[in-house]
Amino acid sequence: METKQKARIRRLMALLKQPARIHLKDAARMLEVSVMTIRRDLNQEDTDLPLSLLGGYIVMVNKPASSLPAAAPVKKSQQGELAIAELAAGLVSEHDVVFFDNGSEMPLVISMIPDEMTFTGICYSHQVFIALNQKPNATAILCGGTYRPKSDAIYDPNNPSPLDSLNPRKVFISASGIHTHFGVSWFNPDDLMTKQKAVRRGLRKVVLARHSLFDEVAPASIGPLSTFDILISDRRIPPEYESQCRDGSVKIITPDASGNEGSR
């Protein structure tokens, strides 16, 4: 069983996969603990701990200090992705079959899943496939085809896909925009066929969207908000979307609420 301390260390390591370092105060705020708690975590007598505190910044010990770039604040989008990733990872259960979309937050979702959990991940993103292979008890299924660097996607609409015969228990879908009239949308129309197929095959459909994406409309329409069973965001969503979720029986999950609408 993963302890709270080990969970915090895992989350710190996930944070450091994007920036080379993170300030101690930023890490404490994002993990919702005190600075002293993180200091104690980093000072534990564990020689294998891959993190170190250097000049007020948490760094990976295998990254030389001389190679670190100038200090930069953690972007709000990264904070939002962390909050969403933690909530989404909490939905994954033992022996689940899960579809992971190709959004930038998906590798972070996978990193938040406890290492001891056994599950199967279906993906069509190179980065997501790498993240799945880093989990010791995960089975990764990669949809084959041509690599599309624009959206880090791998698929071939003219040939069979694992999604043709598998029924994922959970489907995590990334969004580029959510709108009351135009629904959930994505920036690259070429990815639409795979996304919609995953939604059709999934038993429980979950859309992940930062608060900044509401009222945005991207070129490719995935479907109306009511297509999904759960909406996860990094903060409370606007009232008009709460109303739409209530009408469509879509459960809302945000860091300040475990879900204020009943799921279907």
GROMACS .gro file of C-alpha atoms in nm:
model
  264
    1MET     CA    1   0.000   0.000   0.000
    2GLU     CA    2   0.140   0.339  -0.101
    3THR     CA    3   0.197   0.576   0.193
    4LYS     CA    4   0.113   0.947   0.179
    5GLN     CA    5   0.484   1.027   0.179
    6LYS     CA    6   0.556   0.797  -0.116
    7ALA     CA    7   0.258   0.944  -0.301
    8ARG     CA    8   0.398   1.295  -0.255
    9ILE     CA    9   0.740   1.185  -0.383
   10ARG     CA   10   0.577   1.025  -0.689
   11ARG     CA   11   0.383   1.345  -0.759
   12LEU     CA   12   0.700   1.555  -0.724
   13MET     CA   13   0.875   1.331  -0.976
   14ALA     CA   14   0.581   1.373  -1.214
   15LEU     CA   15   0.605   1.750  -1.181
   16LEU     CA   16   0.974   1.741  -1.274
   17LYS     CA   17   0.914   1.556  -1.599
   18GLN     CA   18   0.834   1.888  -1.772
   19PRO     CA   19   1.045   2.164  -1.605
   20ALA     CA   20   1.402   2.084  -1.500
   21ARG     CA   21   1.333   2.210  -1.151
   22ILE     CA   22   1.053   2.346  -0.937
   23HIS     CA   23   1.067   2.589  -0.646
   24LEU     CA   24   0.997   2.441  -0.305
   25LYS     CA   25   0.711   2.686  -0.239
   26ASP     CA   26   0.549   2.610  -0.576
   27ALA     CA   27   0.566   2.236  -0.505
   28ALA     CA   28   0.412   2.283  -0.160
   29ARG     CA   29   0.125   2.487  -0.305
   30MET     CA   30   0.056   2.237  -0.584
   31LEU     CA   31   0.066   1.937  -0.349
   32GLU     CA   32  -0.139   2.125  -0.086
   33VAL     CA   33   0.105   2.057   0.197
   34SER     CA   34   0.350   2.271   0.395
   35VAL     CA   35   0.705   2.349   0.287
   36MET     CA   36   0.827   2.168   0.600
   37THR     CA   37   0.640   1.851   0.498
   38ILE     CA   38   0.821   1.842   0.164
   39ARG     CA   39   1.155   1.915   0.334
   40ARG     CA   40   1.096   1.614   0.561
   41ASP     CA   41   1.007   1.399   0.260
   42LEU     CA   42   1.330   1.495   0.085
   43ASN     CA   43   1.544   1.449   0.396
   44GLN     CA   44   1.431   1.093   0.463
   45GLU     CA   45   1.707   0.836   0.493
   46ASP     CA   46   1.652   0.680   0.152
   47THR     CA   47   1.962   0.659  -0.064
   48ASP     CA   48   1.755   0.570  -0.370
   49LEU     CA   49   1.549   0.890  -0.357
   50PRO     CA   50   1.595   1.055  -0.700
   51LEU     CA   51   1.515   1.408  -0.575
   52SER     CA   52   1.727   1.670  -0.403
   53LEU     CA   53   1.681   2.023  -0.266
   54LEU     CA   54   1.924   2.272  -0.417
   55GLY     CA   55   1.909   2.645  -0.345
   56GLY     CA   56   1.536   2.640  -0.275
   57TYR     CA   57   1.460   2.429  -0.585
   58ILE     CA   58   1.372   2.061  -0.607
   59VAL     CA   59   1.576   1.890  -0.879
   60MET     CA   60   1.626   1.538  -1.012
   61VAL     CA   61   1.962   1.411  -0.883
   62ASN     CA   62   2.053   1.268  -1.223
   63LYS     CA   63   2.036   1.614  -1.382
   64PRO     CA   64   2.362   1.810  -1.325
   65ALA     CA   65   2.308   2.151  -1.167
   66SER     CA   66   2.519   2.315  -1.437
   67SER     CA   67   2.270   2.205  -1.702
   68LEU     CA   68   1.968   2.356  -1.528
   69PRO     CA   69   1.805   2.647  -1.713
   70ALA     CA   70   1.725   2.979  -1.550
   71ALA     CA   71   1.453   2.957  -1.289
   72ALA     CA   72   1.104   2.994  -1.429
   73PRO     CA   73   0.768   2.999  -1.253
   74VAL     CA   74   0.541   2.698  -1.292
   75LYS     CA   75   0.283   2.779  -1.559
   76LYS     CA   76  -0.083   2.790  -1.463
   77SER     CA   77  -0.157   2.535  -1.736
   78GLN     CA   78   0.088   2.293  -1.569
   79GLN     CA   79  -0.082   2.346  -1.233
   80GLY     CA   80  -0.418   2.278  -1.397
   81GLU     CA   81  -0.290   1.964  -1.567
   82LEU     CA   82  -0.153   1.834  -1.237
   83ALA     CA   83  -0.486   1.883  -1.059
   84ILE     CA   84  -0.678   1.717  -1.343
   85ALA     CA   85  -0.427   1.431  -1.370
   86GLU     CA   86  -0.454   1.345  -1.001
   87LEU     CA   87  -0.835   1.338  -1.015
   88ALA     CA   88  -0.839   1.128  -1.332
   89ALA     CA   89  -0.583   0.879  -1.198
   90GLY     CA   90  -0.805   0.829  -0.896
   91LEU     CA   91  -1.075   0.683  -1.121
   92VAL     CA   92  -0.854   0.395  -1.239
   93SER     CA   93  -0.918   0.070  -1.052
   94GLU     CA   94  -0.738  -0.262  -1.028
   95HIS     CA   95  -0.757  -0.466  -1.352
   96ASP     CA   96  -0.925  -0.184  -1.546
   97VAL     CA   97  -0.892  -0.159  -1.923
   98VAL     CA   98  -0.847   0.211  -1.992
   99PHE     CA   99  -0.821   0.417  -2.312
  100PHE     CA  100  -0.585   0.714  -2.285
  101ASP     CA  101  -0.621   0.991  -2.544
  102ASN     CA  102  -0.330   1.191  -2.687
  103GLY     CA  103  -0.355   1.515  -2.486
  104SER     CA  104  -0.050   1.656  -2.307
  105GLU     CA  105  -0.200   1.572  -1.966
  106MET     CA  106  -0.232   1.197  -2.036
  107PRO     CA  107   0.129   1.095  -1.949
  108LEU     CA  108   0.084   1.286  -1.623
  109VAL     CA  109  -0.240   1.096  -1.550
  110ILE     CA  110  -0.056   0.767  -1.597
  111SER     CA  111   0.234   0.878  -1.375
  112MET     CA  112  -0.018   0.943  -1.095
  113ILE     CA  113  -0.149   0.585  -1.100
  114PRO     CA  114   0.016   0.383  -0.819
  115ASP     CA  115   0.292   0.153  -0.944
  116GLU     CA  116   0.143  -0.149  -0.768
  117MET     CA  117  -0.185  -0.124  -0.960
  118THR     CA  118  -0.240  -0.375  -1.240
  119PHE     CA  119  -0.425  -0.234  -1.542
  120THR     CA  120  -0.429  -0.232  -1.923
  121GLY     CA  121  -0.385   0.091  -2.115
  122ILE     CA  122  -0.494   0.138  -2.478
  123CYS     CA  123  -0.332   0.432  -2.654
  124TYR     CA  124  -0.241   0.582  -2.989
  125SER     CA  125   0.013   0.839  -2.868
  126HIS     CA  126   0.388   0.779  -2.860
  127GLN     CA  127   0.432   0.975  -2.535
  128VAL     CA  128   0.141   0.795  -2.371
  129PHE     CA  129   0.285   0.459  -2.477
  130ILE     CA  130   0.618   0.551  -2.315
  131ALA     CA  131   0.439   0.654  -1.994
  132LEU     CA  132   0.249   0.324  -1.982
  133ASN     CA  133   0.569   0.125  -2.024
  134GLN     CA  134   0.715   0.299  -1.720
  135LYS     CA  135   0.442   0.151  -1.498
  136PRO     CA  136   0.566  -0.192  -1.378
  137ASN     CA  137   0.221  -0.356  -1.365
  138ALA     CA  138   0.063  -0.198  -1.672
  139THR     CA  139  -0.002  -0.371  -2.004
  140ALA     CA  140   0.025  -0.124  -2.293
  141ILE     CA  141  -0.171  -0.173  -2.618
  142LEU     CA  142  -0.065   0.067  -2.895
  143CYS     CA  143  -0.295   0.125  -3.191
  144GLY     CA  144  -0.079   0.089  -3.501
  145GLY     CA  145  -0.046   0.300  -3.812
  146THR     CA  146   0.133   0.610  -3.935
  147TYR     CA  147   0.287   0.850  -3.685
  148ARG     CA  148   0.128   1.198  -3.695
  149PRO     CA  149   0.371   1.440  -3.523
  150LYS     CA  150   0.122   1.728  -3.524
  151SER     CA  151  -0.073   1.563  -3.243
  152ASP     CA  152   0.165   1.282  -3.138
  153ALA     CA  153  -0.081   1.025  -3.272
  154ILE     CA  154  -0.042   0.684  -3.437
  155TYR     CA  155  -0.333   0.540  -3.636
  156ASP     CA  156  -0.445   0.402  -3.970
  157PRO     CA  157  -0.815   0.452  -4.050
  158ASN     CA  158  -0.798   0.196  -4.332
  159ASN     CA  159  -0.690  -0.100  -4.117
  160PRO     CA  160  -0.829  -0.278  -3.809
  161SER     CA  161  -0.759  -0.130  -3.465
  162PRO     CA  162  -0.758  -0.286  -3.117
  163LEU     CA  163  -1.050  -0.053  -3.045
  164ASP     CA  164  -1.262  -0.251  -3.292
  165SER     CA  165  -1.291  -0.540  -3.046
  166LEU     CA  166  -1.204  -0.404  -2.700
  167ASN     CA  167  -1.446  -0.239  -2.458
  168PRO     CA  168  -1.249  -0.007  -2.226
  169ARG     CA  169  -1.404   0.034  -1.883
  170LYS     CA  170  -1.285   0.395  -1.878
  171VAL     CA  171  -1.211   0.628  -2.168
  172PHE     CA  172  -1.013   0.946  -2.097
  173ILE     CA  173  -1.059   1.207  -2.371
  174SER     CA  174  -0.859   1.528  -2.410
  175ALA     CA  175  -1.031   1.847  -2.525
  176SER     CA  176  -0.914   2.169  -2.688
  177GLY     CA  177  -1.243   2.346  -2.624
  178ILE     CA  178  -1.580   2.308  -2.453
  179HIS     CA  179  -1.879   2.517  -2.558
  180THR     CA  180  -2.246   2.512  -2.458
  181HIS     CA  181  -2.357   2.495  -2.823
  182PHE     CA  182  -2.063   2.334  -3.007
  183GLY     CA  183  -1.984   2.080  -2.735
  184VAL     CA  184  -1.644   1.918  -2.685
  185SER     CA  185  -1.392   1.985  -2.962
  186TRP     CA  186  -1.030   1.911  -3.060
  187PHE     CA  187  -0.769   2.107  -3.257
  188ASN     CA  188  -0.681   1.836  -3.513
  189PRO     CA  189  -0.964   1.692  -3.729
  190ASP     CA  190  -0.740   1.400  -3.832
  191ASP     CA  191  -0.760   1.254  -3.479
  192LEU     CA  192  -1.139   1.264  -3.468
  193MET     CA  193  -1.206   0.910  -3.595
  194THR     CA  194  -0.996   0.749  -3.320
  195LYS     CA  195  -1.142   0.969  -3.046
  196GLN     CA  196  -1.500   0.900  -3.150
  197LYS     CA  197  -1.436   0.527  -3.184
  198ALA     CA  198  -1.298   0.519  -2.829
  199VAL     CA  199  -1.604   0.706  -2.703
  200ARG     CA  200  -1.837   0.459  -2.875
  201ARG     CA  201  -1.655   0.157  -2.729
  202GLY     CA  202  -1.608   0.292  -2.376
  203LEU     CA  203  -1.829   0.199  -2.081
  204ARG     CA  204  -1.751   0.515  -1.885
  205LYS     CA  205  -1.647   0.823  -2.081
  206VAL     CA  206  -1.444   1.097  -1.912
  207VAL     CA  207  -1.348   1.433  -2.066
  208LEU     CA  208  -1.055   1.628  -1.920
  209ALA     CA  209  -1.055   2.006  -1.965
  210ARG     CA  210  -0.879   2.294  -1.794
  211HIS     CA  211  -1.100   2.583  -1.687
  212SER     CA  212  -0.942   2.807  -1.953
  213LEU     CA  213  -1.084   2.585  -2.230
  214PHE     CA  214  -1.448   2.662  -2.152
  215ASP     CA  215  -1.619   2.883  -2.413
  216GLU     CA  216  -1.349   2.779  -2.662
  217VAL     CA  217  -1.432   2.611  -2.995
  218ALA     CA  218  -1.174   2.400  -3.182
  219PRO     CA  219  -1.212   2.282  -3.546
  220ALA     CA  220  -1.309   1.917  -3.480
  221SER     CA  221  -1.627   1.835  -3.288
  222ILE     CA  222  -1.602   1.523  -3.070
  223GLY     CA  223  -1.962   1.545  -2.953
  224PRO     CA  224  -2.199   1.724  -2.716
  225LEU     CA  225  -2.105   1.745  -2.349
  226SER     CA  226  -2.383   1.497  -2.271
  227THR     CA  227  -2.182   1.233  -2.463
  228PHE     CA  228  -1.968   1.196  -2.151
  229ASP     CA  229  -2.037   1.050  -1.810
  230ILE     CA  230  -1.778   1.258  -1.623
  231LEU     CA  231  -1.618   1.600  -1.669
  232ILE     CA  232  -1.292   1.670  -1.482
  233SER     CA  233  -1.155   2.024  -1.454
  234ASP     CA  234  -0.899   2.204  -1.239
  235ARG     CA  235  -1.151   2.443  -1.078
  236ARG     CA  236  -1.524   2.500  -1.055
  237ILE     CA  237  -1.675   2.529  -1.403
  238PRO     CA  238  -1.899   2.821  -1.514
  239PRO     CA  239  -2.265   2.804  -1.399
  240GLU     CA  240  -2.406   2.756  -1.749
  241TYR     CA  241  -2.194   2.443  -1.790
  242GLU     CA  242  -2.297   2.314  -1.449
  243SER     CA  243  -2.657   2.347  -1.567
  244GLN     CA  244  -2.581   2.165  -1.892
  245CYS     CA  245  -2.406   1.885  -1.702
  246ARG     CA  246  -2.702   1.853  -1.469
  247ASP     CA  247  -2.943   1.828  -1.762
  248GLY     CA  248  -2.722   1.566  -1.930
  249SER     CA  249  -2.651   1.366  -1.612
  250VAL     CA  250  -2.278   1.441  -1.639
  251LYS     CA  251  -2.084   1.414  -1.315
  252ILE     CA  252  -1.849   1.706  -1.246
  253ILE     CA  253  -1.523   1.643  -1.061
  254THR     CA  254  -1.299   1.933  -0.954
  255PRO     CA  255  -1.036   1.966  -0.677
  256ASP     CA  256  -1.281   2.149  -0.450
  257ALA     CA  257  -1.564   1.899  -0.498
  258SER     CA  258  -1.578   1.522  -0.543
  259GLY     CA  259  -1.855   1.562  -0.800
  260ASN     CA  260  -2.161   1.781  -0.767
  261GLU     CA  261  -2.376   1.606  -1.025
  262GLY     CA  262  -2.484   1.242  -1.036
  263SER     CA  263  -2.317   1.023  -1.295
  264ARG     CA  264  -2.514   0.816  -1.538
   0.00000   0.00000   0.00000
